[in-house]
């Protein structure tokens, strides 16, 4: 497979983010581009770091633990985001490695993360994942359960949750799902929204996304 022109792709995505923000009267500075580097070879990731990209997303703890320690040795500070499902028995490694976790979705995981945060003295930024399409195969709390789960995180486990995350169902208009996530976050007083991928990040920005998770549009197709 041909190596994509990473600097050109990065410039294009940054320009699209700026245009989407301008189109709804927002500042592009409010939006963090998370480059989703799962399955991508280190050379492509290094090329993106050279463009000034600092936030990266991985969906597996094991894969990230294997490739990031070396990549992270770059002089600029990196922020690593876990965007995939997290098993409780990987909470220790996840808290040690990641600066943000976007897939908090159940009490058992909240308990494990709270324990590890206390033990390690680390506080990764936390997003609660909401299953906005109520898809049985997808992770995330049901929308109607989100307020209760957020209260549990705070009251029972002392976890500060920063925002909400969603992956809308494929093949549907994502805008109503993004809007629903924004309303849930507003009702809970949460400022951050992790939503939007390569195909729909402009729509997500129009609906209030603060974090967009973009893989293919930056790196080309995954293997
Ligand atoms: C893979 C992945 C992305 C990136 O998807 P693209 O369509 O390649 O931009 C975003 N979010 C999550 C949770 C992912 O697993």
mmCIF file with all atom_site columns, N, CA and C in Angstrom, residues 25-87:
data_model
loop_
_atom_site.group_PDB
_atom_site.id
_atom_site.type_symbol
_atom_site.label_atom_id
_atom_site.label_alt_id
_atom_site.label_comp_id
_atom_site.label_asym_id
_atom_site.label_entity_id
_atom_site.label_seq_id
_atom_site.pdbx_PDB_ins_code
_atom_site.Cartn_x
_atom_site.Cartn_y
_atom_site.Cartn_z
_atom_site.occupancy
_atom_site.B_iso_or_equiv
_atom_site.pdbx_formal_charge
_atom_site.auth_seq_id
_atom_site.auth_comp_id
_atom_site.auth_asym_id
_atom_site.auth_atom_id
_atom_site.pdbx_PDB_model_num
ATOM 1   N N  . UNK A 1 25 ? -19.487 29.610 14.268 1.00 0.00 ? 25 UNK A N  1
ATOM 2   C CA . UNK A 1 25 ? -19.115 30.674 15.198 1.00 0.00 ? 25 UNK A CA 1
ATOM 3   C C  . UNK A 1 25 ? -18.282 30.221 16.373 1.00 0.00 ? 25 UNK A C  1
ATOM 4   N N  . UNK A 1 26 ? -17.568 29.091 16.200 1.00 0.00 ? 26 UNK A N  1
ATOM 5   C CA . UNK A 1 26 ? -16.699 28.635 17.293 1.00 0.00 ? 26 UNK A CA 1
ATOM 6   C C  . UNK A 1 26 ? -15.249 28.912 16.923 1.00 0.00 ? 26 UNK A C  1
ATOM 7   N N  . UNK A 1 27 ? -14.380 28.879 17.939 1.00 0.00 ? 27 UNK A N  1
ATOM 8   C CA . UNK A 1 27 ? -12.954 29.017 17.682 1.00 0.00 ? 27 UNK A CA 1
ATOM 9   C C  . UNK A 1 27 ? -12.354 27.629 17.514 1.00 0.00 ? 27 UNK A C  1
ATOM 10  N N  . UNK A 1 28 ? -11.481 27.470 16.519 1.00 0.00 ? 28 UNK A N  1
ATOM 11  C CA . UNK A 1 28 ? -10.829 26.179 16.296 1.00 0.00 ? 28 UNK A CA 1
ATOM 12  C C  . UNK A 1 28 ? -9.990  25.776 17.500 1.00 0.00 ? 28 UNK A C  1
ATOM 13  N N  . UNK A 1 29 ? -9.582  26.744 18.325 1.00 0.00 ? 29 UNK A N  1
ATOM 14  C CA . UNK A 1 29 ? -8.776  26.433 19.519 1.00 0.00 ? 29 UNK A CA 1
ATOM 15  C C  . UNK A 1 29 ? -9.547  25.585 20.523 1.00 0.00 ? 29 UNK A C  1
ATOM 16  N N  . UNK A 1 30 ? -10.880 25.608 20.444 1.00 0.00 ? 30 UNK A N  1
ATOM 17  C CA . UNK A 1 30 ? -11.679 24.809 21.386 1.00 0.00 ? 30 UNK A CA 1
ATOM 18  C C  . UNK A 1 30 ? -11.694 23.339 21.018 1.00 0.00 ? 30 UNK A C  1
ATOM 19  N N  . UNK A 1 31 ? -11.141 23.016 19.841 1.00 0.00 ? 31 UNK A N  1
ATOM 20  C CA . UNK A 1 31 ? -11.293 21.651 19.344 1.00 0.00 ? 31 UNK A CA 1
ATOM 21  C C  . UNK A 1 31 ? -9.948  20.945 19.295 1.00 0.00 ? 31 UNK A C  1
ATOM 22  N N  . UNK A 1 32 ? -9.884  19.809 19.963 1.00 0.00 ? 32 UNK A N  1
ATOM 23  C CA . UNK A 1 32 ? -8.667  18.999 19.974 1.00 0.00 ? 32 UNK A CA 1
ATOM 24  C C  . UNK A 1 32 ? -8.792  17.905 18.930 1.00 0.00 ? 32 UNK A C  1
ATOM 25  N N  . UNK A 1 33 ? -7.822  17.865 18.031 1.00 0.00 ? 33 UNK A N  1
ATOM 26  C CA . UNK A 1 33 ? -7.765  16.778 17.047 1.00 0.00 ? 33 UNK A CA 1
ATOM 27  C C  . UNK A 1 33 ? -6.982  15.616 17.666 1.00 0.00 ? 33 UNK A C  1
ATOM 28  N N  . UNK A 1 34 ? -7.669  14.488 17.841 1.00 0.00 ? 34 UNK A N  1
ATOM 29  C CA . UNK A 1 34 ? -7.000  13.269 18.297 1.00 0.00 ? 34 UNK A CA 1
ATOM 30  C C  . UNK A 1 34 ? -6.718  12.422 17.060 1.00 0.00 ? 34 UNK A C  1
ATOM 31  N N  . UNK A 1 35 ? -5.448  12.208 16.782 1.00 0.00 ? 35 UNK A N  1
ATOM 32  C CA . UNK A 1 35 ? -5.065  11.380 15.631 1.00 0.00 ? 35 UNK A CA 1
ATOM 33  C C  . UNK A 1 35 ? -5.126  9.920  16.053 1.00 0.00 ? 35 UNK A C  1
ATOM 34  N N  . UNK A 1 36 ? -6.031  9.169  15.450 1.00 0.00 ? 36 UNK A N  1
ATOM 35  C CA . UNK A 1 36 ? -6.233  7.773  15.858 1.00 0.00 ? 36 UNK A CA 1
ATOM 36  C C  . UNK A 1 36 ? -5.218  6.886  15.132 1.00 0.00 ? 36 UNK A C  1
ATOM 37  N N  . UNK A 1 37 ? -4.240  6.428  15.892 1.00 0.00 ? 37 UNK A N  1
ATOM 38  C CA . UNK A 1 37 ? -3.068  5.768  15.302 1.00 0.00 ? 37 UNK A CA 1
ATOM 39  C C  . UNK A 1 37 ? -3.079  4.253  15.460 1.00 0.00 ? 37 UNK A C  1
ATOM 40  N N  . UNK A 1 38 ? -4.225  3.680  15.859 1.00 0.00 ? 38 UNK A N  1
ATOM 41  C CA . UNK A 1 38 ? -4.315  2.223  15.980 1.00 0.00 ? 38 UNK A CA 1
ATOM 42  C C  . UNK A 1 38 ? -3.911  1.554  14.666 1.00 0.00 ? 38 UNK A C  1
ATOM 43  N N  . UNK A 1 39 ? -3.170  0.510  14.768 1.00 0.00 ? 39 UNK A N  1
ATOM 44  C CA . UNK A 1 39 ? -2.654  -0.325 13.663 1.00 0.00 ? 39 UNK A CA 1
ATOM 45  C C  . UNK A 1 39 ? -1.686  0.414  12.719 1.00 0.00 ? 39 UNK A C  1
ATOM 46  N N  . UNK A 1 40 ? -1.433  1.687  12.970 1.00 0.00 ? 40 UNK A N  1
ATOM 47  C CA . UNK A 1 40 ? -0.542  2.412  12.059 1.00 0.00 ? 40 UNK A CA 1
ATOM 48  C C  . UNK A 1 40 ? 0.917   2.187  12.426 1.00 0.00 ? 40 UNK A C  1
ATOM 49  N N  . UNK A 1 41 ? 1.771   2.044  11.424 1.00 0.00 ? 41 UNK A N  1
ATOM 50  C CA . UNK A 1 41 ? 3.200   1.848  11.707 1.00 0.00 ? 41 UNK A CA 1
ATOM 51  C C  . UNK A 1 41 ? 3.839   3.105  12.296 1.00 0.00 ? 41 UNK A C  1
ATOM 52  N N  . UNK A 1 42 ? 4.896   2.883  13.068 1.00 0.00 ? 42 UNK A N  1
ATOM 53  C CA . UNK A 1 42 ? 5.553   3.978  13.800 1.00 0.00 ? 42 UNK A CA 1
ATOM 54  C C  . UNK A 1 42 ? 6.024   5.088  12.865 1.00 0.00 ? 42 UNK A C  1
ATOM 55  N N  . UNK A 1 43 ? 6.448   4.740  11.662 1.00 0.00 ? 43 UNK A N  1
ATOM 56  C CA . UNK A 1 43 ? 6.967   5.777  10.749 1.00 0.00 ? 43 UNK A CA 1
ATOM 57  C C  . UNK A 1 43 ? 5.878   6.794  10.411 1.00 0.00 ? 43 UNK A C  1
ATOM 58  N N  . UNK A 1 44 ? 4.646   6.325  10.216 1.00 0.00 ? 44 UNK A N  1
ATOM 59  C CA . UNK A 1 44 ? 3.551   7.255  9.898  1.00 0.00 ? 44 UNK A CA 1
ATOM 60  C C  . UNK A 1 44 ? 3.224   8.131  11.100 1.00 0.00 ? 44 UNK A C  1
ATOM 61  N N  . UNK A 1 45 ? 3.289   7.519  12.284 1.00 0.00 ? 45 UNK A N  1
ATOM 62  C CA . UNK A 1 45 ? 2.997   8.299  13.493 1.00 0.00 ? 45 UNK A CA 1
ATOM 63  C C  . UNK A 1 45 ? 4.074   9.369  13.686 1.00 0.00 ? 45 UNK A C  1
ATOM 64  N N  . UNK A 1 46 ? 5.331   8.963  13.465 1.00 0.00 ? 46 UNK A N  1
ATOM 65  C CA . UNK A 1 46 ? 6.433   9.924  13.599 1.00 0.00 ? 46 UNK A CA 1
ATOM 66  C C  . UNK A 1 46 ? 6.264   11.070 12.600 1.00 0.00 ? 46 UNK A C  1
ATOM 67  N N  . UNK A 1 47 ? 5.787   10.765 11.417 1.00 0.00 ? 47 UNK A N  1
ATOM 68  C CA . UNK A 1 47 ? 5.574   11.815 10.410 1.00 0.00 ? 47 UNK A CA 1
ATOM 69  C C  . UNK A 1 47 ? 4.516   12.805 10.885 1.00 0.00 ? 47 UNK A C  1
ATOM 70  N N  . UNK A 1 48 ? 3.512   12.301 11.573 1.00 0.00 ? 48 UNK A N  1
ATOM 71  C CA . UNK A 1 48 ? 2.456   13.183 12.077 1.00 0.00 ? 48 UNK A CA 1
ATOM 72  C C  . UNK A 1 48 ? 2.953   14.000 13.273 1.00 0.00 ? 48 UNK A C  1
ATOM 73  N N  . UNK A 1 49 ? 3.777   13.394 14.120 1.00 0.00 ? 49 UNK A N  1
ATOM 74  C CA . UNK A 1 49 ? 4.378   14.138 15.239 1.00 0.00 ? 49 UNK A CA 1
ATOM 75  C C  . UNK A 1 49 ? 5.213   15.295 14.678 1.00 0.00 ? 49 UNK A C  1
ATOM 76  N N  . UNK A 1 50 ? 5.913   15.019 13.569 1.00 0.00 ? 50 UNK A N  1
ATOM 77  C CA . UNK A 1 50 ? 6.745   16.059 12.946 1.00 0.00 ? 50 UNK A CA 1
ATOM 78  C C  . UNK A 1 50 ? 5.906   17.223 12.425 1.00 0.00 ? 50 UNK A C  1
ATOM 79  N N  . UNK A 1 51 ? 4.633   16.980 12.161 1.00 0.00 ? 51 UNK A N  1
ATOM 80  C CA . UNK A 1 51 ? 3.715   18.059 11.736 1.00 0.00 ? 51 UNK A CA 1
ATOM 81  C C  . UNK A 1 51 ? 3.220   18.881 12.922 1.00 0.00 ? 51 UNK A C  1
ATOM 82  N N  . UNK A 1 52 ? 3.599   18.484 14.133 1.00 0.00 ? 52 UNK A N  1
ATOM 83  C CA . UNK A 1 52 ? 3.140   19.212 15.313 1.00 0.00 ? 52 UNK A CA 1
ATOM 84  C C  . UNK A 1 52 ? 1.951   18.572 16.008 1.00 0.00 ? 52 UNK A C  1
ATOM 85  N N  . UNK A 1 53 ? 1.513   17.425 15.518 1.00 0.00 ? 53 UNK A N  1
ATOM 86  C CA . UNK A 1 53 ? 0.381   16.731 16.151 1.00 0.00 ? 53 UNK A CA 1
ATOM 87  C C  . UNK A 1 53 ? 0.812   16.172 17.514 1.00 0.00 ? 53 UNK A C  1
ATOM 88  N N  . UNK A 1 54 ? 0.018   16.414 18.548 1.00 0.00 ? 54 UNK A N  1
ATOM 89  C CA . UNK A 1 54 ? 0.416   16.010 19.902 1.00 0.00 ? 54 UNK A CA 1
ATOM 90  C C  . UNK A 1 54 ? -0.575  15.063 20.584 1.00 0.00 ? 54 UNK A C  1
ATOM 91  N N  . UNK A 1 55 ? -1.831  15.032 20.136 1.00 0.00 ? 55 UNK A N  1
ATOM 92  C CA . UNK A 1 55 ? -2.825  14.148 20.753 1.00 0.00 ? 55 UNK A CA 1
ATOM 93  C C  . UNK A 1 55 ? -3.039  12.944 19.844 1.00 0.00 ? 55 UNK A C  1
ATOM 94  N N  . UNK A 1 56 ? -2.898  11.752 20.432 1.00 0.00 ? 56 UNK A N  1
ATOM 95  C CA . UNK A 1 56 ? -3.051  10.524 19.665 1.00 0.00 ? 56 UNK A CA 1
ATOM 96  C C  . UNK A 1 56 ? -4.008  9.588  20.377 1.00 0.00 ? 56 UNK A C  1
ATOM 97  N N  . UNK A 1 57 ? -4.753  8.817  19.591 1.00 0.00 ? 57 UNK A N  1
ATOM 98  C CA . UNK A 1 57 ? -5.717  7.881  20.161 1.00 0.00 ? 57 UNK A CA 1
ATOM 99  C C  . UNK A 1 57 ? -5.385  6.452  19.770 1.00 0.00 ? 57 UNK A C  1
ATOM 100 N N  . UNK A 1 58 ? -5.522  5.560  20.726 1.00 0.00 ? 58 UNK A N  1
ATOM 101 C CA . UNK A 1 58 ? -5.318  4.123  20.489 1.00 0.00 ? 58 UNK A CA 1
ATOM 102 C C  . UNK A 1 58 ? -6.518  3.402  21.056 1.00 0.00 ? 58 UNK A C  1
ATOM 103 N N  . UNK A 1 59 ? -6.888  2.252  20.483 1.00 0.00 ? 59 UNK A N  1
ATOM 104 C CA . UNK A 1 59 ? -8.039  1.567  21.060 1.00 0.00 ? 59 UNK A CA 1
ATOM 105 C C  . UNK A 1 59 ? -7.695  0.286  21.806 1.00 0.00 ? 59 UNK A C  1
ATOM 106 N N  . UNK A 1 60 ? -6.412  -0.037 21.886 1.00 0.00 ? 60 UNK A N  1
ATOM 107 C CA . UNK A 1 60 ? -6.025  -1.213 22.669 1.00 0.00 ? 60 UNK A CA 1
ATOM 108 C C  . UNK A 1 60 ? -4.835  -0.886 23.568 1.00 0.00 ? 60 UNK A C  1
ATOM 109 N N  . UNK A 1 61 ? -4.987  -1.232 24.837 1.00 0.00 ? 61 UNK A N  1
ATOM 110 C CA . UNK A 1 61 ? -3.932  -0.942 25.814 1.00 0.00 ? 61 UNK A CA 1
ATOM 111 C C  . UNK A 1 61 ? -2.628  -1.623 25.405 1.00 0.00 ? 61 UNK A C  1
ATOM 112 N N  . UNK A 1 62 ? -2.751  -2.911 25.012 1.00 0.00 ? 62 UNK A N  1
ATOM 113 C CA . UNK A 1 62 ? -1.552  -3.699 24.709 1.00 0.00 ? 62 UNK A CA 1
ATOM 114 C C  . UNK A 1 62 ? -0.767  -3.108 23.540 1.00 0.00 ? 62 UNK A C  1
ATOM 115 N N  . UNK A 1 63 ? -1.490  -2.758 22.504 1.00 0.00 ? 63 UNK A N  1
ATOM 116 C CA . UNK A 1 63 ? -0.831  -2.190 21.326 1.00 0.00 ? 63 UNK A CA 1
ATOM 117 C C  . UNK A 1 63 ? -0.161  -0.860 21.672 1.00 0.00 ? 63 UNK A C  1
ATOM 118 N N  . UNK A 1 64 ? -0.845  -0.039 22.430 1.00 0.00 ? 64 UNK A N  1
ATOM 119 C CA . UNK A 1 64 ? -0.287  1.267  22.800 1.00 0.00 ? 64 UNK A CA 1
ATOM 120 C C  . UNK A 1 64 ? 0.949   1.102  23.672 1.00 0.00 ? 64 UNK A C  1
ATOM 121 N N  . UNK A 1 65 ? 0.885   0.136  24.608 1.00 0.00 ? 65 UNK A N  1
ATOM 122 C CA . UNK A 1 65 ? 2.021   -0.083 25.509 1.00 0.00 ? 65 UNK A CA 1
ATOM 123 C C  . UNK A 1 65 ? 3.239   -0.561 24.720 1.00 0.00 ? 65 UNK A C  1
ATOM 124 N N  . UNK A 1 66 ? 2.995   -1.255 23.621 1.00 0.00 ? 66 UNK A N  1
ATOM 125 C CA . UNK A 1 66 ? 4.107   -1.734 22.815 1.00 0.00 ? 66 UNK A CA 1
ATOM 126 C C  . UNK A 1 66 ? 4.759   -0.640 21.998 1.00 0.00 ? 66 UNK A C  1
ATOM 127 N N  . UNK A 1 67 ? 3.954   0.257  21.427 1.00 0.00 ? 67 UNK A N  1
ATOM 128 C CA . UNK A 1 67 ? 4.578   1.192  20.487 1.00 0.00 ? 67 UNK A CA 1
ATOM 129 C C  . UNK A 1 67 ? 4.812   2.596  21.020 1.00 0.00 ? 67 UNK A C  1
ATOM 130 N N  . UNK A 1 68 ? 4.103   3.027  22.079 1.00 0.00 ? 68 UNK A N  1
ATOM 131 C CA . UNK A 1 68 ? 4.216   4.434  22.470 1.00 0.00 ? 68 UNK A CA 1
ATOM 132 C C  . UNK A 1 68 ? 5.430   4.822  23.305 1.00 0.00 ? 68 UNK A C  1
ATOM 133 N N  . UNK A 1 69 ? 5.939   3.968  24.179 1.00 0.00 ? 69 UNK A N  1
ATOM 134 C CA . UNK A 1 69 ? 7.099   4.427  24.963 1.00 0.00 ? 69 UNK A CA 1
ATOM 135 C C  . UNK A 1 69 ? 8.216   4.993  24.084 1.00 0.00 ? 69 UNK A C  1
ATOM 136 N N  . UNK A 1 70 ? 8.508   4.362  22.949 1.00 0.00 ? 70 UNK A N  1
ATOM 137 C CA . UNK A 1 70 ? 9.572   4.858  22.074 1.00 0.00 ? 70 UNK A CA 1
ATOM 138 C C  . UNK A 1 70 ? 9.141   6.155  21.377 1.00 0.00 ? 70 UNK A C  1
ATOM 139 N N  . UNK A 1 71 ? 7.910   6.176  20.858 1.00 0.00 ? 71 UNK A N  1
ATOM 140 C CA . UNK A 1 71 ? 7.437   7.367  20.144 1.00 0.00 ? 71 UNK A CA 1
ATOM 141 C C  . UNK A 1 71 ? 7.343   8.578  21.062 1.00 0.00 ? 71 UNK A C  1
ATOM 142 N N  . UNK A 1 72 ? 7.046   8.299  22.313 1.00 0.00 ? 72 UNK A N  1
ATOM 143 C CA . UNK A 1 72 ? 6.846   9.371  23.264 1.00 0.00 ? 72 UNK A CA 1
ATOM 144 C C  . UNK A 1 72 ? 8.128   10.044 23.692 1.00 0.00 ? 72 UNK A C  1
ATOM 145 N N  . UNK A 1 73 ? 9.258   9.434  23.360 1.00 0.00 ? 73 UNK A N  1
ATOM 146 C CA . UNK A 1 73 ? 10.541  9.982  23.760 1.00 0.00 ? 73 UNK A CA 1
ATOM 147 C C  . UNK A 1 73 ? 10.829  11.300 23.037 1.00 0.00 ? 73 UNK A C  1
ATOM 148 N N  . UNK A 1 74 ? 9.952   11.690 22.110 1.00 0.00 ? 74 UNK A N  1
ATOM 149 C CA . UNK A 1 74 ? 10.131  12.970 21.434 1.00 0.00 ? 74 UNK A CA 1
ATOM 150 C C  . UNK A 1 74 ? 10.111  14.104 22.465 1.00 0.00 ? 74 UNK A C  1
ATOM 151 N N  . UNK A 1 75 ? 10.830  15.198 22.202 1.00 0.00 ? 75 UNK A N  1
ATOM 152 C CA . UNK A 1 75 ? 10.962  16.260 23.218 1.00 0.00 ? 75 UNK A CA 1
ATOM 153 C C  . UNK A 1 75 ? 9.633   16.926 23.583 1.00 0.00 ? 75 UNK A C  1
ATOM 154 N N  . UNK A 1 76 ? 8.687   16.981 22.644 1.00 0.00 ? 76 UNK A N  1
ATOM 155 C CA . UNK A 1 76 ? 7.436   17.659 22.965 1.00 0.00 ? 76 UNK A CA 1
ATOM 156 C C  . UNK A 1 76 ? 6.536   16.733 23.767 1.00 0.00 ? 76 UNK A C  1
ATOM 157 N N  . UNK A 1 77 ? 5.756   17.292 24.699 1.00 0.00 ? 77 UNK A N  1
ATOM 158 C CA . UNK A 1 77 ? 4.852   16.445 25.475 1.00 0.00 ? 77 UNK A CA 1
ATOM 159 C C  . UNK A 1 77 ? 3.713   15.905 24.602 1.00 0.00 ? 77 UNK A C  1
ATOM 160 N N  . UNK A 1 78 ? 3.448   14.623 24.740 1.00 0.00 ? 78 UNK A N  1
ATOM 161 C CA . UNK A 1 78 ? 2.373   13.975 23.979 1.00 0.00 ? 78 UNK A CA 1
ATOM 162 C C  . UNK A 1 78 ? 1.195   13.726 24.915 1.00 0.00 ? 78 UNK A C  1
ATOM 163 N N  . UNK A 1 79 ? 0.006   13.682 24.355 1.00 0.00 ? 79 UNK A N  1
ATOM 164 C CA . UNK A 1 79 ? -1.150  13.255 25.131 1.00 0.00 ? 79 UNK A CA 1
ATOM 165 C C  . UNK A 1 79 ? -1.757  12.044 24.435 1.00 0.00 ? 79 UNK A C  1
ATOM 166 N N  . UNK A 1 80 ? -1.822  10.962 25.211 1.00 0.00 ? 80 UNK A N  1
ATOM 167 C CA . UNK A 1 80 ? -2.304  9.698  24.656 1.00 0.00 ? 80 UNK A CA 1
ATOM 168 C C  . UNK A 1 80 ? -3.723  9.438  25.173 1.00 0.00 ? 80 UNK A C  1
ATOM 169 N N  . UNK A 1 81 ? -4.630  9.118  24.244 1.00 0.00 ? 81 UNK A N  1
ATOM 170 C CA . UNK A 1 81 ? -6.048  8.912  24.575 1.00 0.00 ? 81 UNK A CA 1
ATOM 171 C C  . UNK A 1 81 ? -6.430  7.460  24.319 1.00 0.00 ? 81 UNK A C  1
ATOM 172 N N  . UNK A 1 82 ? -7.023  6.800  25.306 1.00 0.00 ? 82 UNK A N  1
ATOM 173 C CA . UNK A 1 82 ? -7.589  5.471  25.080 1.00 0.00 ? 82 UNK A CA 1
ATOM 174 C C  . UNK A 1 82 ? -9.029  5.652  24.614 1.00 0.00 ? 82 UNK A C  1
ATOM 175 N N  . UNK A 1 83 ? -9.319  5.198  23.385 1.00 0.00 ? 83 UNK A N  1
ATOM 176 C CA . UNK A 1 83 ? -10.663 5.408  22.821 1.00 0.00 ? 83 UNK A CA 1
ATOM 177 C C  . UNK A 1 83 ? -11.426 4.105  22.655 1.00 0.00 ? 83 UNK A C  1
ATOM 178 N N  . UNK A 1 84 ? -10.786 2.973  22.937 1.00 0.00 ? 84 UNK A N  1
ATOM 179 C CA . UNK A 1 84 ? -11.439 1.678  22.793 1.00 0.00 ? 84 UNK A CA 1
ATOM 180 C C  . UNK A 1 84 ? -11.869 1.120  24.141 1.00 0.00 ? 84 UNK A C  1
ATOM 181 N N  . UNK A 1 85 ? -12.617 0.023  24.123 1.00 0.00 ? 85 UNK A N  1
ATOM 182 C CA . UNK A 1 85 ? -13.103 -0.580 25.370 1.00 0.00 ? 85 UNK A CA 1
ATOM 183 C C  . UNK A 1 85 ? -11.953 -0.968 26.291 1.00 0.00 ? 85 UNK A C  1
ATOM 184 N N  . UNK A 1 86 ? -12.207 -0.828 27.594 1.00 0.00 ? 86 UNK A N  1
ATOM 185 C CA . UNK A 1 86 ? -11.162 -1.123 28.585 1.00 0.00 ? 86 UNK A CA 1
ATOM 186 C C  . UNK A 1 86 ? -11.651 -2.220 29.518 1.00 0.00 ? 86 UNK A C  1
ATOM 187 N N  . UNK A 1 87 ? -10.856 -3.291 29.598 1.00 0.00 ? 87 UNK A N  1
ATOM 188 C CA . UNK A 1 87 ? -11.165 -4.355 30.549 1.00 0.00 ? 87 UNK A CA 1
ATOM 189 C C  . UNK A 1 87 ? -10.650 -3.947 31.925 1.00 0.00 ? 87 UNK A C  1
#
